[in-house]
Tab-separated table of C-alpha atoms in Angstrom:
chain	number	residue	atom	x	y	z
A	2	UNK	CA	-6.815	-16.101	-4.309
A	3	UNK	CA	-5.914	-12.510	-6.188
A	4	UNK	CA	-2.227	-12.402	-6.737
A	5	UNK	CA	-0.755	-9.019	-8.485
A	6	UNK	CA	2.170	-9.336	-10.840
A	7	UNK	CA	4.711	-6.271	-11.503
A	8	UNK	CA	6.933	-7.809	-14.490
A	9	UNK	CA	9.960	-5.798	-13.813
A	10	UNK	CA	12.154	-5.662	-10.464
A	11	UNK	CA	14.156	-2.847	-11.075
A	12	UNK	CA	14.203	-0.465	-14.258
A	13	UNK	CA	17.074	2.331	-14.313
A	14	UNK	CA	16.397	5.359	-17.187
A	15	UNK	CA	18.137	8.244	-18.278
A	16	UNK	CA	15.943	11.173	-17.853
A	17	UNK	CA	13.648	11.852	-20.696
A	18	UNK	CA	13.218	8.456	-21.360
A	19	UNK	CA	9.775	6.966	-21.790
A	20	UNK	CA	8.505	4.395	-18.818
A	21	UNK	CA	6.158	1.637	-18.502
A	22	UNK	CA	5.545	-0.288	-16.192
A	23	UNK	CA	3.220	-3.810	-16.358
A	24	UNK	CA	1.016	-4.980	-13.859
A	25	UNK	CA	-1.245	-7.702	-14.033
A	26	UNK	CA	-3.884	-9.366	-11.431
A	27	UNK	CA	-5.126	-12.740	-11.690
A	28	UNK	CA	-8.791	-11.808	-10.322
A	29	UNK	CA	-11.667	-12.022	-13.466
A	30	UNK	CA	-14.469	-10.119	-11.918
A	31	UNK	CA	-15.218	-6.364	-11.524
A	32	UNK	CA	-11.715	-5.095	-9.985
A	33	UNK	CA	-10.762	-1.262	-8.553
A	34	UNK	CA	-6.932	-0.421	-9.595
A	35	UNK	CA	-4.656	1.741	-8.162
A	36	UNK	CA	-0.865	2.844	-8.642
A	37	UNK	CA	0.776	4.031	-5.678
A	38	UNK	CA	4.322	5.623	-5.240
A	39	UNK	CA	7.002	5.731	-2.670
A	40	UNK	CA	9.840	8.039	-2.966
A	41	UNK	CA	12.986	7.195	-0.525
A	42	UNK	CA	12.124	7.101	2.704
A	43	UNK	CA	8.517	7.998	2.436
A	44	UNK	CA	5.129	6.629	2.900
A	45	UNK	CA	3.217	5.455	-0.012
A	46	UNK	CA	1.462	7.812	-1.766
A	47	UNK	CA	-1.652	7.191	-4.490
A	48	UNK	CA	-0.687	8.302	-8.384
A	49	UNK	CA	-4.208	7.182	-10.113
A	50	UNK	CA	-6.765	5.154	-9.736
A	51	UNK	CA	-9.295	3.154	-12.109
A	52	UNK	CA	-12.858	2.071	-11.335
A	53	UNK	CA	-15.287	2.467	-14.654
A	54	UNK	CA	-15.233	4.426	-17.563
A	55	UNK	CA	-12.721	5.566	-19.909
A	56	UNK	CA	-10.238	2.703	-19.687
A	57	UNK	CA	-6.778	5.175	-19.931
A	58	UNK	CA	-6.574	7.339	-16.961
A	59	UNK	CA	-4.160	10.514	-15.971
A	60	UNK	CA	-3.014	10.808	-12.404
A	61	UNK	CA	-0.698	13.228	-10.777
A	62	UNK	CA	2.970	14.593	-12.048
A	63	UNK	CA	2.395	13.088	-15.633
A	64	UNK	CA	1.673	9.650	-14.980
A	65	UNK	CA	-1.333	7.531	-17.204
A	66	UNK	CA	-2.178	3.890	-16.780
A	67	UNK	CA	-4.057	2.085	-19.306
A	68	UNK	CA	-6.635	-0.576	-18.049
A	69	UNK	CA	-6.819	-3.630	-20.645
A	70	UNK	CA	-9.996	-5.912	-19.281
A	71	UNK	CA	-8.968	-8.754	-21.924
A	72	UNK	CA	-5.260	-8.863	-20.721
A	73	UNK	CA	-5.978	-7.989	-17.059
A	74	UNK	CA	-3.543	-5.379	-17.073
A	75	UNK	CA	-3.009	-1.997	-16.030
A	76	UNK	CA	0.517	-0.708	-17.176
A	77	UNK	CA	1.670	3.138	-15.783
A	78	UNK	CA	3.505	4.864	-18.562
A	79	UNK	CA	5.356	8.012	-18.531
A	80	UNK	CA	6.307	9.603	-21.397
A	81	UNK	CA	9.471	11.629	-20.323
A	82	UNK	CA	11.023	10.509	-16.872
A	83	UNK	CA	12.824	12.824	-14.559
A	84	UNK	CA	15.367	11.894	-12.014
A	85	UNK	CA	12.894	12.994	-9.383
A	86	UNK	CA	10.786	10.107	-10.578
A	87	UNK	CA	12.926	7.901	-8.715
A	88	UNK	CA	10.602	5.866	-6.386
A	89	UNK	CA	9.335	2.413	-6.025
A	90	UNK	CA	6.034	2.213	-7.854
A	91	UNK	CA	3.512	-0.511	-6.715
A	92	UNK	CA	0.392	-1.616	-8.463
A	93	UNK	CA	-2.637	-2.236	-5.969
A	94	UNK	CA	-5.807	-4.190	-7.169
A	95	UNK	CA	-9.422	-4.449	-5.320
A	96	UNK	CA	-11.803	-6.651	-6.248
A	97	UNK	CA	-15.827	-6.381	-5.645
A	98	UNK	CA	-15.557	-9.833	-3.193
A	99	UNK	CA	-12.879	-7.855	-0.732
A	100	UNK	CA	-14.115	-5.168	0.849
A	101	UNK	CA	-12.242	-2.476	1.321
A	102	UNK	CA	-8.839	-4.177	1.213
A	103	UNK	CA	-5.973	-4.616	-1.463
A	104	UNK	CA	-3.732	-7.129	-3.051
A	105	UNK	CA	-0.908	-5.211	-4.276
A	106	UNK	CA	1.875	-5.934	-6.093
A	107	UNK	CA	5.741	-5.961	-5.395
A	108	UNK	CA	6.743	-3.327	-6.580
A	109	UNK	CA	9.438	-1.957	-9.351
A	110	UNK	CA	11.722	0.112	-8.335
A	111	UNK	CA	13.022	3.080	-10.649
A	112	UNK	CA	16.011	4.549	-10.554
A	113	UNK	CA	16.323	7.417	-12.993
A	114	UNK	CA	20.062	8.888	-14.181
A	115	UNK	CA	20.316	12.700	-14.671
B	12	UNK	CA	-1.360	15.122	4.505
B	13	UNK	CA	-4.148	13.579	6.229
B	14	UNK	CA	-3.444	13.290	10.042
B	15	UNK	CA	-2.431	9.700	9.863
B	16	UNK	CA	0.815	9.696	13.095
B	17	UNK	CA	2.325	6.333	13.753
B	18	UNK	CA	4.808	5.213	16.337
B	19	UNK	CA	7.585	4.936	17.399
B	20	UNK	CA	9.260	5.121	13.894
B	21	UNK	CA	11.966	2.592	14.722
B	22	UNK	CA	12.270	0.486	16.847
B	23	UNK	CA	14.989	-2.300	18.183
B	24	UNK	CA	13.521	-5.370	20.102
B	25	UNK	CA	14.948	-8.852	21.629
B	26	UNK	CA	13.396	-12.102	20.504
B	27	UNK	CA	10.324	-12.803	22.215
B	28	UNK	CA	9.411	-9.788	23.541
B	29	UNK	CA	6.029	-7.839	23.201
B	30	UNK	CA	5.716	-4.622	20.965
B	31	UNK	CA	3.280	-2.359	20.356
B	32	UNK	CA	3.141	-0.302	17.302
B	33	UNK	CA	0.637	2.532	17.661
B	34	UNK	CA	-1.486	4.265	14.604
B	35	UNK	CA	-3.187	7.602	15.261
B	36	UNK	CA	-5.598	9.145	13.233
B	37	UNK	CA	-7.230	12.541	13.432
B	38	UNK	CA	-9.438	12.472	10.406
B	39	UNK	CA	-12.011	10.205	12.112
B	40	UNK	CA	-11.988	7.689	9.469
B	41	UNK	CA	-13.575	3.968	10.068
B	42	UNK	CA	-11.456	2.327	8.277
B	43	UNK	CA	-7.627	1.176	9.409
B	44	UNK	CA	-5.467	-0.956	8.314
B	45	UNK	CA	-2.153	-2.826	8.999
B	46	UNK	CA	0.448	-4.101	6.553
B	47	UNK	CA	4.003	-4.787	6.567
B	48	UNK	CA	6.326	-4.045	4.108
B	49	UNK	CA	9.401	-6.301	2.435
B	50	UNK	CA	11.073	-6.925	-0.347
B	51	UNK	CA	10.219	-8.343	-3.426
B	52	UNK	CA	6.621	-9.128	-1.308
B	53	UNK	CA	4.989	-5.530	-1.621
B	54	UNK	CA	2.677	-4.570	1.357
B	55	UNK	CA	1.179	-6.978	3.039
B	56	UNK	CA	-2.507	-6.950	4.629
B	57	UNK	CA	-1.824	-7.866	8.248
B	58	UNK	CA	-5.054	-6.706	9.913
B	59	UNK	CA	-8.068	-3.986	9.639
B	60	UNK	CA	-10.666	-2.398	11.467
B	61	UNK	CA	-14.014	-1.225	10.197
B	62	UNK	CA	-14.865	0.341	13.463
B	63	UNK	CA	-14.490	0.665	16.838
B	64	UNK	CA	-13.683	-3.322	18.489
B	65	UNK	CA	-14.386	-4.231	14.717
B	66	UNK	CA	-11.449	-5.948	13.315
B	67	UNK	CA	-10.818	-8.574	11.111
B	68	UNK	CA	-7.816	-11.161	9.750
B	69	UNK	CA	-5.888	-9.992	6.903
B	70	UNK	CA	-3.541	-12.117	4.832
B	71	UNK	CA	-0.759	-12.427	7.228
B	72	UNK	CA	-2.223	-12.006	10.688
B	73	UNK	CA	-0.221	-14.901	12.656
B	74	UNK	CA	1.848	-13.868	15.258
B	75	UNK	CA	0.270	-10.435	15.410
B	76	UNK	CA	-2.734	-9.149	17.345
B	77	UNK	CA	-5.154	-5.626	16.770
B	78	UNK	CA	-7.318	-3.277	19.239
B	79	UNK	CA	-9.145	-0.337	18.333
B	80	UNK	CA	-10.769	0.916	21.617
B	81	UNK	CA	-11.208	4.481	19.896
B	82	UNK	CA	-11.604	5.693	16.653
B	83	UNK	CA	-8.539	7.218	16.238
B	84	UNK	CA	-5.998	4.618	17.557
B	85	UNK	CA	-5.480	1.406	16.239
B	86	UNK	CA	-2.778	-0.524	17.935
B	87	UNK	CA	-0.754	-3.937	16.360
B	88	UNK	CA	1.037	-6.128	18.652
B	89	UNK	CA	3.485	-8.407	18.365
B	90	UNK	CA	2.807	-11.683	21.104
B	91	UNK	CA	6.364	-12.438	21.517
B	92	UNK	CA	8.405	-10.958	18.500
B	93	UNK	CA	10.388	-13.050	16.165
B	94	UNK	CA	13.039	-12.403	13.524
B	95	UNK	CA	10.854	-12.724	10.790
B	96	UNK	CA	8.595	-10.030	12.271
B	97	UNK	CA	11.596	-7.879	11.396
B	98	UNK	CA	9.949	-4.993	8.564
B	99	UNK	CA	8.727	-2.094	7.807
B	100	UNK	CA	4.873	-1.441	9.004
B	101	UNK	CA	2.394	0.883	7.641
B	102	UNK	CA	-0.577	2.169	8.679
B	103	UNK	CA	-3.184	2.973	6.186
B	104	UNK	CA	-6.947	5.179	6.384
B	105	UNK	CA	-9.590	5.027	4.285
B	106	UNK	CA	-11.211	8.578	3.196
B	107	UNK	CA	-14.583	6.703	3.006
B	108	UNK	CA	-16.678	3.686	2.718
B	109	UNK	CA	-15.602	2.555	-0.280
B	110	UNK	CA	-11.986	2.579	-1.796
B	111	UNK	CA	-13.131	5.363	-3.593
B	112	UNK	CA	-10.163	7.324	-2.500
B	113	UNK	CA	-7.788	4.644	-2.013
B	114	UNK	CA	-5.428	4.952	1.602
B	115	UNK	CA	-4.096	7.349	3.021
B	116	UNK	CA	-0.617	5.928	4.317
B	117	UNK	CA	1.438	6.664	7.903
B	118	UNK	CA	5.294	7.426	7.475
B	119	UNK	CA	5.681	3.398	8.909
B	120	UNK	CA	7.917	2.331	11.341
B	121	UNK	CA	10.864	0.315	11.116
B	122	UNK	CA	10.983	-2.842	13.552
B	123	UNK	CA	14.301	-4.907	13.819
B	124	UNK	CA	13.805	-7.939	15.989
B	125	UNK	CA	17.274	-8.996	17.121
């Protein structure tokens, strides 16, 4: 079965710092990948998404995830956090045998300091 | 947002008892899905609906049943709730056919089973 990884429970940042965050999915054929976001008490909300191409993509508010095939990874990075970055951040895989559903992650939370 | 609506947003029930969670969407989407939320587990599938009476398992279906009379609603019910039913449940649309555009999540609703 597909099983996402997220390596880090909780990260806490001062603002400005730099912030990755791993993800890794145990599935070895074609595979869709997505970063979503939830900010307190909110509904998830989709930051980037991967399916072909250029394996480093941009999303919304700053955020890039690099996809690395031969490590099955797909870390978001961030080069300057802000406190308003403060959210739980999940990593989301589909793979071409599921349909239209998703394994995702656990989820890091990130707690950023002003 | 997309007009994704679910309800109640929290709710309080006894041990045993049914509950209905309800999932409007106004977008006229095919596909719906139901997961539950918890710590340290991410979002879990519970079950999803590619059309109208079309519904499927997901990866933690037991205890839970789905109906999707119309388009718009898609309904989850608990047989006879149990503690461990106790989570956060969100609703989730797909913009397409594909995951293309990944979901589209509801606000969720917040069931304690006492």
């Amino acid at each position: 079965a597909q099983s996402v990884s997220q390596h880090n429970h909780h990260v806490i940042l001062s603002e400005a710092a730099s912030l990755e965050l791993g993800c890794n999915y145990s599935y070895g054929g074609t595979v869709n990948l997505f970063w979503y976001v939830q900010y307190p008490g909110q509904h998830l909300q989709l930051l980037l998404k991967y399916f072909s191409g250029d394996p480093l993509v941009k999303g919304i508010k700053g955020f890039e995830a690099e996809f690395i095939k031969s490590k099955f990874s797909f870390n978001l990075r961030k080069p300057s956090v802000q406190w308003s970055d403060t959210a739980e951040y999940f990593c989301a895989v589909n793979a071409e045998n599921y349909g239209q559903n998703f394994v995702f992650g656990p989820g890091t939370r990130l707690s950023v300091l002003p | 947002d997309a007009g994704i609506t679910q309800s109640p947003r929290h709710k309080v029930t006894e041990t045993g008892t049914p509950v209905t969670l309800r999932c409007h969407q106004t977008e006229n989407h095919r596909y719906m899905y139901w997961y539950r939320q918890d710590p340290g587990h991410g979002l879990r599938l519970i079950h999803y609906s590619y059309g109208v009476k079309d519904t499927d398992k997901g990866e933690v279906s037991d205890g839970y049943s789905v109906s999707r009379s119309k388009t718009e609603d898609f309904l989850l019910t608990l047989e006879s709730a149990t503690s461990s039913q106790t989570s956060v449940y969100f609703c989730a649309i797909s913009e397409g056919q594909g995951v293309w555009y990944g979901y589209t999540f509801g606000s969720g609703t917040r069931l304690t089973v006492v």
